[in-house]
PDB file of C-alpha atoms and ligand atoms in Angstrom:
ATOM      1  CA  UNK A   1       0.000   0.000   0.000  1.00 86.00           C
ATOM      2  CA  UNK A   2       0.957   3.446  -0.877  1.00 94.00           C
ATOM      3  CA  UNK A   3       0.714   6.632   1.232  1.00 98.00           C
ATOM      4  CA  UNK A   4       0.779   9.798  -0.947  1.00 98.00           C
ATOM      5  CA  UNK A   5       0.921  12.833   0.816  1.00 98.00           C
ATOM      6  CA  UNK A   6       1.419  15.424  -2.547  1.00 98.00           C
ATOM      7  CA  UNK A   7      -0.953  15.669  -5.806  1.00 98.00           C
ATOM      8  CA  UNK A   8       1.542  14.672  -8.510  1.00 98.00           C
ATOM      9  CA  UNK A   9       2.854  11.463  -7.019  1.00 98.00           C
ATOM     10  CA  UNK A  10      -0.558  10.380  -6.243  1.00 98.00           C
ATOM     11  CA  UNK A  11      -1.613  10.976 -10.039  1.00 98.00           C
ATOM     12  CA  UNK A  12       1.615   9.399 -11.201  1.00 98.00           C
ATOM     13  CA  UNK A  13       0.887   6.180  -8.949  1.00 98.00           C
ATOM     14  CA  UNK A  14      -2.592   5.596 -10.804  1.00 98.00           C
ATOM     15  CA  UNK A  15      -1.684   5.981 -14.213  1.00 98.00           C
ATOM     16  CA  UNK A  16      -1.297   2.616 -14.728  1.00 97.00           C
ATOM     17  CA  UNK A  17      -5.110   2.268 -13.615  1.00 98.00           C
ATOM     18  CA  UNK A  18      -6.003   4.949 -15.882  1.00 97.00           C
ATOM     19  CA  UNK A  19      -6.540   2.499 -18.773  1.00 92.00           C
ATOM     20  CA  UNK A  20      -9.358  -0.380 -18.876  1.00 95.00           C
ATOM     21  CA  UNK A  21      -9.300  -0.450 -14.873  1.00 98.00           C
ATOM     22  CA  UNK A  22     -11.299   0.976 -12.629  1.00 98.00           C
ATOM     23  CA  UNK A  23     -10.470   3.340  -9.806  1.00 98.00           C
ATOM     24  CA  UNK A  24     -12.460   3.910  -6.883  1.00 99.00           C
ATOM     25  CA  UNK A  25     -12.750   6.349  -4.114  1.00 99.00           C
ATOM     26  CA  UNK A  26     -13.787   6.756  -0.240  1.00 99.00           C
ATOM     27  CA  UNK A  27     -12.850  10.390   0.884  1.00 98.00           C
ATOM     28  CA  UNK A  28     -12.367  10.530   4.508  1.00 98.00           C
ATOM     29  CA  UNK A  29     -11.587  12.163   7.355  1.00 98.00           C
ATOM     30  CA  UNK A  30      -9.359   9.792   9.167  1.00 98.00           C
ATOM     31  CA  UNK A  31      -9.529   8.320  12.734  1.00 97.00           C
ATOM     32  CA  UNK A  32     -11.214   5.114  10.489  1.00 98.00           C
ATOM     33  CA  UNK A  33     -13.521   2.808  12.028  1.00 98.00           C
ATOM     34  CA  UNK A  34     -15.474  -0.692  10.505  1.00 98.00           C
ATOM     35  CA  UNK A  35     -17.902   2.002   8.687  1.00 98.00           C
ATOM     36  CA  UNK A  36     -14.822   3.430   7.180  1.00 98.00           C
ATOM     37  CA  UNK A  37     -13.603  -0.340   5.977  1.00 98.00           C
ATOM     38  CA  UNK A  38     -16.579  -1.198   4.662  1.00 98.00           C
ATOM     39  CA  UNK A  39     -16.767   1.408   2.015  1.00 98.00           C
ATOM     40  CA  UNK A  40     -13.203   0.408   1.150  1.00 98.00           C
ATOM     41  CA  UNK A  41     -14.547  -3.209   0.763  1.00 98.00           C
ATOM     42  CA  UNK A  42     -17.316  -2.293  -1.254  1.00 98.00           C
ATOM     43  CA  UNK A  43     -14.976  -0.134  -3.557  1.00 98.00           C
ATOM     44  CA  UNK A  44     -12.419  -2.898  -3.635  1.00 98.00           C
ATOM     45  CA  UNK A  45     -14.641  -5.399  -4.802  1.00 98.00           C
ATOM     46  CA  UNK A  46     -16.043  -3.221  -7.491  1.00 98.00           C
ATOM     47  CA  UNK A  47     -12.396  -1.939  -8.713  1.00 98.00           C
ATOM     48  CA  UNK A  48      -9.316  -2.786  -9.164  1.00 98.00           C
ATOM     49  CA  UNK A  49      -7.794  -0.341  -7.006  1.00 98.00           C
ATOM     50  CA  UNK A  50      -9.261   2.192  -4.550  1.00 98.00           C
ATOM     51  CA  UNK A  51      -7.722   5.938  -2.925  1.00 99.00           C
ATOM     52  CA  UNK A  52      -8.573   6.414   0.696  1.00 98.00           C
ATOM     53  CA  UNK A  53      -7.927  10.035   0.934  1.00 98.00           C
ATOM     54  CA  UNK A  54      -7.653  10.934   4.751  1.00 98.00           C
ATOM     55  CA  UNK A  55      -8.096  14.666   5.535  1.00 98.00           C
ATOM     56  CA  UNK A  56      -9.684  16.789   8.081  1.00 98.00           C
ATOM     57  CA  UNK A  57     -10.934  19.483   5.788  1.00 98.00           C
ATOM     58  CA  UNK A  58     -11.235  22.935   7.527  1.00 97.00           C
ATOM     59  CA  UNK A  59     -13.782  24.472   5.183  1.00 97.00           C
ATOM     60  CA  UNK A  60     -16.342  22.058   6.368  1.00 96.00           C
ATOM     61  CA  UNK A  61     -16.227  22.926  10.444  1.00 94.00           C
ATOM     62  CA  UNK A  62     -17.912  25.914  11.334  1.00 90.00           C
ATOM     63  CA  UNK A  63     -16.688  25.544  15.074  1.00 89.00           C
ATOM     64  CA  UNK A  64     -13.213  25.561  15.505  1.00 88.00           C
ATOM     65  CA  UNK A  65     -12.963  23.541  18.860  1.00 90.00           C
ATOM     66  CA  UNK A  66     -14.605  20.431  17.184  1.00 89.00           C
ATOM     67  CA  UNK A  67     -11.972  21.081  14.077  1.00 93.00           C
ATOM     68  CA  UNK A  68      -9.232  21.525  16.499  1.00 94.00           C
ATOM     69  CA  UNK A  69     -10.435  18.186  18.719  1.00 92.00           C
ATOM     70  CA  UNK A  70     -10.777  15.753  15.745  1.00 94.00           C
ATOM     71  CA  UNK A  71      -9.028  12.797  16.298  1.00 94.00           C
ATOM     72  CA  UNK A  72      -6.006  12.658  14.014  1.00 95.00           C
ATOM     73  CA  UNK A  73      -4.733   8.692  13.807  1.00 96.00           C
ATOM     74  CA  UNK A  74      -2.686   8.565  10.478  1.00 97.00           C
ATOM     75  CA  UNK A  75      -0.570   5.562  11.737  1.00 97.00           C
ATOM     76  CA  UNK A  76      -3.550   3.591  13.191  1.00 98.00           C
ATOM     77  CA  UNK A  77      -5.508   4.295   9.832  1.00 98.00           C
ATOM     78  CA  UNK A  78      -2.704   2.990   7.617  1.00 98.00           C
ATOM     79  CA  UNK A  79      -2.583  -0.616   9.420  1.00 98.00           C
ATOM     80  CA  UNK A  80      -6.053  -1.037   9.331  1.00 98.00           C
ATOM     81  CA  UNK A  81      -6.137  -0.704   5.576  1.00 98.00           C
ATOM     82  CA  UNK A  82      -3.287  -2.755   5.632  1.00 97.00           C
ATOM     83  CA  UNK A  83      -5.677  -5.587   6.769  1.00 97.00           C
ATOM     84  CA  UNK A  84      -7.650  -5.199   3.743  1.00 98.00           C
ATOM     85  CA  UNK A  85      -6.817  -7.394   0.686  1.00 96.00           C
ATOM     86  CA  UNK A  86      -6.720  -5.386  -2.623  1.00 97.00           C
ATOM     87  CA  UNK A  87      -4.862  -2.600  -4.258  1.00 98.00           C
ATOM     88  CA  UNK A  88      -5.434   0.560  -1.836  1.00 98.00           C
ATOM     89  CA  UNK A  89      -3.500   4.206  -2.087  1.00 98.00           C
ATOM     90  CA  UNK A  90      -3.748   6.261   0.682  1.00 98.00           C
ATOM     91  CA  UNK A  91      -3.977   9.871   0.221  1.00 98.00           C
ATOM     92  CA  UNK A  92      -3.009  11.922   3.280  1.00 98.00           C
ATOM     93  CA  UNK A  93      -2.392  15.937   1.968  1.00 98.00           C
ATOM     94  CA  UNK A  94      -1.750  18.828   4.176  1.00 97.00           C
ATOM     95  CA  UNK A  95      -4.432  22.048   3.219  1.00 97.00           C
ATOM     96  CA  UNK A  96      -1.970  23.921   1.322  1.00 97.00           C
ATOM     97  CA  UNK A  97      -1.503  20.698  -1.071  1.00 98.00           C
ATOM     98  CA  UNK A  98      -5.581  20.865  -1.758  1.00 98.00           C
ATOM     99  CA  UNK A  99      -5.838  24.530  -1.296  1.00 98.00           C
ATOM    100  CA  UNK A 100      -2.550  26.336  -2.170  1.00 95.00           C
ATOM    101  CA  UNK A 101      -2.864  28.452   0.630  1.00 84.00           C
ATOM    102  CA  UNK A 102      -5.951  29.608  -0.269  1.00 92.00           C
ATOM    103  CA  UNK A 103      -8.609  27.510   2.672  1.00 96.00           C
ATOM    104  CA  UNK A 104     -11.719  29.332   1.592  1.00 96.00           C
ATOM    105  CA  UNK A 105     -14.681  27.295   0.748  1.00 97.00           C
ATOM    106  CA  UNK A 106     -16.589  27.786  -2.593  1.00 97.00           C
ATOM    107  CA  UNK A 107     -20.233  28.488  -2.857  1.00 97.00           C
ATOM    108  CA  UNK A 108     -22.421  26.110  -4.206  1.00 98.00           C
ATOM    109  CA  UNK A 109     -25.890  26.649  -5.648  1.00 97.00           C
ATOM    110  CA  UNK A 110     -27.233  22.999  -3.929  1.00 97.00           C
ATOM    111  CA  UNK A 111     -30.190  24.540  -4.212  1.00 95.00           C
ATOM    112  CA  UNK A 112     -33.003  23.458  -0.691  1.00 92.00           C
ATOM    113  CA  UNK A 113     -31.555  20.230   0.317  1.00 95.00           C
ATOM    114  CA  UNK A 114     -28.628  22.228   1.862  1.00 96.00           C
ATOM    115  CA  UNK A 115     -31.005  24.377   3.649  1.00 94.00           C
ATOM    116  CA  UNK A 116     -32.484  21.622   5.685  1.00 94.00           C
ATOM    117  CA  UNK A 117     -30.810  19.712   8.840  1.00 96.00           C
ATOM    118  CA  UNK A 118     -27.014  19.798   8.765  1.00 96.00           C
ATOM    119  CA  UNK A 119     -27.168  22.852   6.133  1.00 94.00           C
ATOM    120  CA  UNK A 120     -29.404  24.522   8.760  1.00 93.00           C
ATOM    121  CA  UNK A 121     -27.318  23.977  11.578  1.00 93.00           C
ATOM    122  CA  UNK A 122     -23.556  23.957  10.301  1.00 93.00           C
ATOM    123  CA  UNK A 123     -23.448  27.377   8.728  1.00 91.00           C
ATOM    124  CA  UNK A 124     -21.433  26.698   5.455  1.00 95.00           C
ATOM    125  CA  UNK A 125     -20.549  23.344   6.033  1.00 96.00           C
ATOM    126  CA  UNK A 126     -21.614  21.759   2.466  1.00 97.00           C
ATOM    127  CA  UNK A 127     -20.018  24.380   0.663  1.00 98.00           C
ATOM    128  CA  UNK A 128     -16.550  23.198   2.313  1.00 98.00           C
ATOM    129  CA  UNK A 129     -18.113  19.534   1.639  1.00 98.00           C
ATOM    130  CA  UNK A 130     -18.102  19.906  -1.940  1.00 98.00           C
ATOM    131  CA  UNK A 131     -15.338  22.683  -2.467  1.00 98.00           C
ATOM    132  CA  UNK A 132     -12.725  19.604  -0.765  1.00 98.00           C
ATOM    133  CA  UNK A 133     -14.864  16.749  -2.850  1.00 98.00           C
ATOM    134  CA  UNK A 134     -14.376  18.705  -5.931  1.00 98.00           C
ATOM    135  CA  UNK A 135     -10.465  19.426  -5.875  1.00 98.00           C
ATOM    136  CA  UNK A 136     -10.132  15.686  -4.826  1.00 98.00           C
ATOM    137  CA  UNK A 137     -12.005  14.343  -7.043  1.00 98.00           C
ATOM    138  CA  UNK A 138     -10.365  16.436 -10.451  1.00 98.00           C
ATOM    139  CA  UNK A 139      -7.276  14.596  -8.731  1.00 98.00           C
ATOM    140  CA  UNK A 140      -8.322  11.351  -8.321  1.00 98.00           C
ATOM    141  CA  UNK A 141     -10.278  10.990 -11.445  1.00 98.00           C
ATOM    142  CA  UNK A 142     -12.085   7.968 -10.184  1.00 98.00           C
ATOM    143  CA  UNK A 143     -14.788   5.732 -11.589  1.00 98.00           C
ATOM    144  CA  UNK A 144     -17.106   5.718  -8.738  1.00 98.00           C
ATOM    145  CA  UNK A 145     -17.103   7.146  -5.114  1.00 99.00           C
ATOM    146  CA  UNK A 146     -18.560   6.061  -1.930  1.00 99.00           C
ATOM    147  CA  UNK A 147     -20.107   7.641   0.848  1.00 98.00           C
ATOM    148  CA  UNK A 148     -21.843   6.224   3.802  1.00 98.00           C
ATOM    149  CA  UNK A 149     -25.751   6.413   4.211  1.00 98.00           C
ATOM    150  CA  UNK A 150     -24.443   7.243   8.249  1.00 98.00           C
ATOM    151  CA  UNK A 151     -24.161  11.133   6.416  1.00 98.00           C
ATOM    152  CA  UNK A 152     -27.483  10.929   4.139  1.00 98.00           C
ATOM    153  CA  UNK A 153     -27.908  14.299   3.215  1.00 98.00           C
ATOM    154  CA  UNK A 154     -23.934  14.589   2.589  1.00 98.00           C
ATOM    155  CA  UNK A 155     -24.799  11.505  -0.143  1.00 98.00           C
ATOM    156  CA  UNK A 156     -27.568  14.023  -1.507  1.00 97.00           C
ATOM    157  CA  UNK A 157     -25.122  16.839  -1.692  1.00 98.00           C
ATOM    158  CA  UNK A 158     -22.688  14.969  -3.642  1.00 98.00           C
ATOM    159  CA  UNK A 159     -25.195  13.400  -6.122  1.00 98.00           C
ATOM    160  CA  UNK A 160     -25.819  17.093  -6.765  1.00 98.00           C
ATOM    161  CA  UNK A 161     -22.072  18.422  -6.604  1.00 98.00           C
ATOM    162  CA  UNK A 162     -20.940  15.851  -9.426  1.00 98.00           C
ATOM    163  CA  UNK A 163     -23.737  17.502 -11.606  1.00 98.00           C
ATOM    164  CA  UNK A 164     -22.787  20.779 -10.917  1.00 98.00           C
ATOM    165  CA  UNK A 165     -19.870  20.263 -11.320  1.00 98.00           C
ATOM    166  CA  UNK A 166     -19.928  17.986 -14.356  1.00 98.00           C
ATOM    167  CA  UNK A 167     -18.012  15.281 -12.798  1.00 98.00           C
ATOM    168  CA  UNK A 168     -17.977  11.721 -14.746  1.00 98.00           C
ATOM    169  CA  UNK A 169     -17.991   9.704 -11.518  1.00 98.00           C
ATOM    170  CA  UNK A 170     -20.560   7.469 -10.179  1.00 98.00           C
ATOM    171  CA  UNK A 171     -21.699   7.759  -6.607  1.00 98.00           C
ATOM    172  CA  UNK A 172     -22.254   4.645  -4.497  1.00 98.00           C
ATOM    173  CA  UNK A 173     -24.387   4.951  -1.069  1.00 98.00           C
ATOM    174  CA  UNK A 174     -23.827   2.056   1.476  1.00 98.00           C
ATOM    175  CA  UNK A 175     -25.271   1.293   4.312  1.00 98.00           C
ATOM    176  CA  UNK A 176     -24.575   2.421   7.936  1.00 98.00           C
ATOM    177  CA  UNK A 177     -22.526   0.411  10.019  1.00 98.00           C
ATOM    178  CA  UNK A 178     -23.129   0.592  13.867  1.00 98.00           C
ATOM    179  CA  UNK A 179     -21.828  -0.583  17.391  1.00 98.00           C
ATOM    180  CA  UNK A 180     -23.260  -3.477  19.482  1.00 98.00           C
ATOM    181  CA  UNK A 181     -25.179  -0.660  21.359  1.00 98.00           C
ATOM    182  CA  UNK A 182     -26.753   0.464  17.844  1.00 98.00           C
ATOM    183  CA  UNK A 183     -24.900   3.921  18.070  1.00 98.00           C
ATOM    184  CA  UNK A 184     -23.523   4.696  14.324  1.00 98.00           C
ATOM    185  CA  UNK A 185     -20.053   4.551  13.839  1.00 98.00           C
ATOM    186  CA  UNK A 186     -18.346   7.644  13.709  1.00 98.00           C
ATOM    187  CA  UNK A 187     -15.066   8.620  14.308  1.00 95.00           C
ATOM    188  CA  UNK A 188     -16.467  11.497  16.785  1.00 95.00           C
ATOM    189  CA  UNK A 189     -16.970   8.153  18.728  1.00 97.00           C
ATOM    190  CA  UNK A 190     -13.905   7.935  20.466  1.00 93.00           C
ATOM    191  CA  UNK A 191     -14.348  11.354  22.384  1.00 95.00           C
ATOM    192  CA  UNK A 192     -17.553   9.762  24.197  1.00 98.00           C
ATOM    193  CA  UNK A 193     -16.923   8.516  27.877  1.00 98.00           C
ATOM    194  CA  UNK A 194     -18.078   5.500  28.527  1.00 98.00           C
ATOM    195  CA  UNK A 195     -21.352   6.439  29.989  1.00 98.00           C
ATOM    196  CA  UNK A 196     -21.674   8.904  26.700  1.00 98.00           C
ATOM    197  CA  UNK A 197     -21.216   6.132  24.897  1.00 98.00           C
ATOM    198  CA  UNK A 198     -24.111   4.123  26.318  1.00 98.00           C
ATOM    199  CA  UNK A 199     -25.763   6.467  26.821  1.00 98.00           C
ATOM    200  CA  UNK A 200     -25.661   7.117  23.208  1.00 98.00           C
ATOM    201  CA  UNK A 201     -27.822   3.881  22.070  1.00 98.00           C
ATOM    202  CA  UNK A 202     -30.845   5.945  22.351  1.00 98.00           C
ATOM    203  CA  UNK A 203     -30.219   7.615  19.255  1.00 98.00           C
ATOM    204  CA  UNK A 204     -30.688   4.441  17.064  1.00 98.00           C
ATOM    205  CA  UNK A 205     -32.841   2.783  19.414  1.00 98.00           C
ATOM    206  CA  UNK A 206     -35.485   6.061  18.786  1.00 98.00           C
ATOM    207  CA  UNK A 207     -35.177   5.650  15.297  1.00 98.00           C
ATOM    208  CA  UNK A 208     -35.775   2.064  15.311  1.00 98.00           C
ATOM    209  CA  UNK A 209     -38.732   2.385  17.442  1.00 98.00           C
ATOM    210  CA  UNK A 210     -39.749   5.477  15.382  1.00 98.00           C
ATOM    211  CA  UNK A 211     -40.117   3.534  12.255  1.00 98.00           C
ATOM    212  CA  UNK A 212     -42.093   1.224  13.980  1.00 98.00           C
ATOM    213  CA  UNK A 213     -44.083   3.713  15.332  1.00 98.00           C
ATOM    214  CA  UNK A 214     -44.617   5.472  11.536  1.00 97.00           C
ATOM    215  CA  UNK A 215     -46.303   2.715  10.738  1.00 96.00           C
ATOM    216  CA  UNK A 216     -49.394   3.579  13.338  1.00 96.00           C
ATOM    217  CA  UNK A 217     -48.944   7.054  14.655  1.00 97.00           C
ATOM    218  CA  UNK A 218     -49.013  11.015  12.839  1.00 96.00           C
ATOM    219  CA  UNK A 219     -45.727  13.001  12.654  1.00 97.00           C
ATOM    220  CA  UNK A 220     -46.729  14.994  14.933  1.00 97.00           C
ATOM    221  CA  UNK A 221     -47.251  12.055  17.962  1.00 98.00           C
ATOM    222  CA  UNK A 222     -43.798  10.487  17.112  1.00 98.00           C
ATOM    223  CA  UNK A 223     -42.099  13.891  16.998  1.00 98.00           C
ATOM    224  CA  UNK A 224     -43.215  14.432  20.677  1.00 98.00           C
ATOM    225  CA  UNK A 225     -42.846  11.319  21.650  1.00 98.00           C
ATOM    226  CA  UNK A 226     -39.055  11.465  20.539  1.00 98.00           C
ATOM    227  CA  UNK A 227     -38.927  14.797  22.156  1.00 97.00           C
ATOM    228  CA  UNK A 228     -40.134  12.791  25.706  1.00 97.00           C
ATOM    229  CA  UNK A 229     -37.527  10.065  25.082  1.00 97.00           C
ATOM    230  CA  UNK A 230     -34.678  12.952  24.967  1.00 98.00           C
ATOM    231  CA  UNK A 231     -35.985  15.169  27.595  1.00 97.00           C
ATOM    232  CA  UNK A 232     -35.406  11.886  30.237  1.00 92.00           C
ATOM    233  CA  UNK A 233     -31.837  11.727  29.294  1.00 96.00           C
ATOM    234  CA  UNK A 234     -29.291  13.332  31.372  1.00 96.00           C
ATOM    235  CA  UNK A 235     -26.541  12.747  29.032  1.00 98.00           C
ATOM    236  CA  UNK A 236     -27.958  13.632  25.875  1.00 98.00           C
ATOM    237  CA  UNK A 237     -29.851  16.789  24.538  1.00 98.00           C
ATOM    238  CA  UNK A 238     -31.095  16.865  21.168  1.00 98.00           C
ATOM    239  CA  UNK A 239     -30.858  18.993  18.571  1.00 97.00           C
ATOM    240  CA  UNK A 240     -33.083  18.152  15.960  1.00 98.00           C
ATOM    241  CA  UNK A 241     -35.634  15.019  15.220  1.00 98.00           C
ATOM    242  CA  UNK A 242     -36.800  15.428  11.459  1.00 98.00           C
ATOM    243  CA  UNK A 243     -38.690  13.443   9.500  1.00 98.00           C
ATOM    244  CA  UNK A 244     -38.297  14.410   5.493  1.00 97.00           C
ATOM    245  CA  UNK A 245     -39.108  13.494   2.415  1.00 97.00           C
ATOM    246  CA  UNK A 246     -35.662  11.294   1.833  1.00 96.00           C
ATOM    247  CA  UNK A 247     -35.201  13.329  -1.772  1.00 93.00           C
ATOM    248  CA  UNK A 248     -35.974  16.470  -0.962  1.00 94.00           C
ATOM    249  CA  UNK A 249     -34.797  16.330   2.382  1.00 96.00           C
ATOM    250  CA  UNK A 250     -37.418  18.463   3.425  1.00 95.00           C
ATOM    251  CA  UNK A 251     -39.484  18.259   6.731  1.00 95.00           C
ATOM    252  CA  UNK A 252     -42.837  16.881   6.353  1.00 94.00           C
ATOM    253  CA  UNK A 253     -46.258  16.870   8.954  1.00 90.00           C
ATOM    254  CA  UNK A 254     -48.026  14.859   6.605  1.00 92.00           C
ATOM    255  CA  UNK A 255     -47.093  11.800   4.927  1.00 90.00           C
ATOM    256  CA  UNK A 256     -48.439  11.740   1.397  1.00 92.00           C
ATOM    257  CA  UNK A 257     -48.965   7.650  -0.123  1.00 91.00           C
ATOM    258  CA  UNK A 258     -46.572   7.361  -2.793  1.00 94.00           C
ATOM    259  CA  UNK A 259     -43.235   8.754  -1.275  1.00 96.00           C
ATOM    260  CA  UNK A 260     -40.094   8.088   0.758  1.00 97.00           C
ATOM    261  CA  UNK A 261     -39.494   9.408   4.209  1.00 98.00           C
ATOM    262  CA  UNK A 262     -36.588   9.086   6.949  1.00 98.00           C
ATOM    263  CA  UNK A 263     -36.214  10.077  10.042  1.00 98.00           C
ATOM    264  CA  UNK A 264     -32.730  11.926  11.079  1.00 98.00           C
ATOM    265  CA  UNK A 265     -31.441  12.763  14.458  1.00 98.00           C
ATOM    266  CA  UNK A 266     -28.548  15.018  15.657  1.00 98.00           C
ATOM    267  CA  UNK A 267     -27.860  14.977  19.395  1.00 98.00           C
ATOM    268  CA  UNK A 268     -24.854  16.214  21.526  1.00 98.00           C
ATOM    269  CA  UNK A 269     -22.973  13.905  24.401  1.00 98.00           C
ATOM    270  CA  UNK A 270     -21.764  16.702  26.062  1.00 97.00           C
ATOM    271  CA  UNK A 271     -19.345  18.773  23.135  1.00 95.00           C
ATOM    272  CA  UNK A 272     -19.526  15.619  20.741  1.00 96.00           C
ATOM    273  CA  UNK A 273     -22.117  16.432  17.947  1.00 96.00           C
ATOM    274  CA  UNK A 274     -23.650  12.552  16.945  1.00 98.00           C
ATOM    275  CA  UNK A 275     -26.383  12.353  13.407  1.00 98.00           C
ATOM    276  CA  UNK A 276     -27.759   9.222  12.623  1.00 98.00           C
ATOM    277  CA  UNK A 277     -30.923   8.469  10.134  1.00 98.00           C
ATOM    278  CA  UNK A 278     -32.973   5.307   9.268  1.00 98.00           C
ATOM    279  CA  UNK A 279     -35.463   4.825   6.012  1.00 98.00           C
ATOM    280  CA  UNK A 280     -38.850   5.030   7.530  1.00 98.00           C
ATOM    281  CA  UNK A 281     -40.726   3.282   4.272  1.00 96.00           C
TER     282      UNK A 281
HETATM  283  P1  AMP B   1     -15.912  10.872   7.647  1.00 53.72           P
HETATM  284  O1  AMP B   1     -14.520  10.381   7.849  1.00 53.72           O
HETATM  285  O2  AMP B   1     -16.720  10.955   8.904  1.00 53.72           O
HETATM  286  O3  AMP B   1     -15.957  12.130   6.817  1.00 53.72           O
HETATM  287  O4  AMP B   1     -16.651   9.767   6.795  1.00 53.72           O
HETATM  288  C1  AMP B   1     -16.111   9.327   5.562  1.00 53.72           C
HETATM  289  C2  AMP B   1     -17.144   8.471   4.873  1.00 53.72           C
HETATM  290  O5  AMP B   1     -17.461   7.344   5.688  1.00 53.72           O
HETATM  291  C3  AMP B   1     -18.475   9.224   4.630  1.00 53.72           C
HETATM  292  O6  AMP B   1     -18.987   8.852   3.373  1.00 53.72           O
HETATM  293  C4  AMP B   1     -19.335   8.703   5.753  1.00 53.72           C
HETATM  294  O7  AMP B   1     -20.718   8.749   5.446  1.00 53.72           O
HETATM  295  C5  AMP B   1     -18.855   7.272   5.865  1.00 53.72           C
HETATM  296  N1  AMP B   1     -19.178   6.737   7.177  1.00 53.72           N
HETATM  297  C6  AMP B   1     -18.870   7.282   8.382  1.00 53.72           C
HETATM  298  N2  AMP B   1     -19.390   6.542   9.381  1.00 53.72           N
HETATM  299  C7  AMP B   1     -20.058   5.517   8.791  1.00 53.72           C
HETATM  300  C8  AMP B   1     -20.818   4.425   9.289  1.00 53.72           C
HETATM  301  N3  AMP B   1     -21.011   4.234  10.581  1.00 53.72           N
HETATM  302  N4  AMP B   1     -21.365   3.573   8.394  1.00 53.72           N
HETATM  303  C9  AMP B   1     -21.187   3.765   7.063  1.00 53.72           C
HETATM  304  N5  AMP B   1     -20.477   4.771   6.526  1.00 53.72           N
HETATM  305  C10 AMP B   1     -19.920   5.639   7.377  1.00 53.72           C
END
């Protein structure tokens, strides 16, 4: 396995996958985890050779104590691929390699689906999103990407950047990988005492029992019931229980027949920010 740290030896490494192979991709932000590896699996199986890019990209944080606490594991990260069988290249740039200097986020026309959830409550974070996407993937060049359902909107943003952008890559969603406890893996996971981390099942555990509950109850009863389950936690306050329309993202009271809904959840463990979603239909 390679580790690349500058553009033009990363580009030189893949030309010999430029021709009749396939390259795939799974940008990160480091500190991997099994949801991490199993993005790389699916990528490996579907090309012959697959760039982990690992980097914590300011233009995306819009609070710089979570930037400044995100666990950085570069050495831990590289074994762990290591256990993978296939042909990986890790990608590890500092900013002024992707930025030249220059760490200013674009702005995107995404048009609503930014405006909802995460848009709504991380001032500028998609921009950042796709500004880093897009300079990675012009270096990269890959076949097909992957992101993790675990950020759904994010997958909705990029589906949109690629057009925007008119980039010829396919995007690949896979599912959410999660702890014994049902909490999503995340690498903000390792911040989380142990009793935040516990206490943290009730995340997934509401939005298991909320799609049960979607099946029998309005909007409006499961959104206070959530609001109950949260309100009895000492550990955990909530920031926002949505259920949307799963393409337009946006909030519904009503369920119309005919369309897709999920539910999504942010929720702070003391400073550490946790999202998690489920498919309600
Ligand atoms: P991050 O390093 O948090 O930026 O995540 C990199 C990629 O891994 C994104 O596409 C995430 O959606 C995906 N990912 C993170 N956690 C999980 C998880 N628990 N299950 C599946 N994919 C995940």
């Amino acid at each position: 396995m390679g580790i690349y740290t500058k553009r033009e030896s990363l580009i030189q490494a893949l030309l010999p996958f430029r021709k009749n192979k396939r390259i795939g991709f799974v940008p990160t932000m480091g500190a991997l985890h099994s949801g991490h590896l199993s993005l790389v699996k699916t990528a490996l199986e579907a090309n012959d050779c697959v760039v982990v890019s690992i980097f914590v990209n300011p233009t995306q944080f819009d609070n710089t104590g979570d930037l400044d606490k995100y666990p950085r594991t570069l050495e831990v990260d590289v074994d762990l691929l290591n256990t993978l069988q296939g042909k990986v290249f890790v990608f590890a740039p500092e900013a002024s390699v992707l930025y030249n200097d220059h760490v200013v986020a674009k702005t995107y026309r995404f048009g609503s689906i930014a405006n909802e959830m995460e848009g709504k409550h991380r001032q500028g974070h998609f921009d950042g999103v796709g500004t880093v996407l897009n300079i990675l993937f012009r270096i990269v060049q890959p076949d097909a990407a992957y992101f993790g359902e675990k950020d759904y909107q994010q997958l909705q943003i990029v589906k949109k950047l690629v057009q925007i952008e008119k980039l010829p890559v396919q995007i690949v969603g896979c599912p959410i990988v999660r702890e014994n406890n049902g909490l999503a893996m995340s690498s903000r996971n390792k911040r989380l005492t142990k009793a935040q981390f516990e206490a943290a099942g009730l995340i997934s555990k509401t939005l298991f029992e909320a799609k049960e509950r979607f099946k029998k109850q309005s909007i409006d009863q499961i959104n206070q019931w959530v609001s109950e389950q949260f309100n009895d936690s000492s550990v955990l306050s909530l920031e926002y229980f949505e259920i949307a329309n799963a393409e337009t993202l946006k909030t519904v009271e009503r369920r119309r027949s005919g369309n897709k809904y999920r539910a999504f959840i942010a929720a702070f463990a003391g400073d550490v920010r946790l999202i998690d979603n489920i498919a309600l239909n």
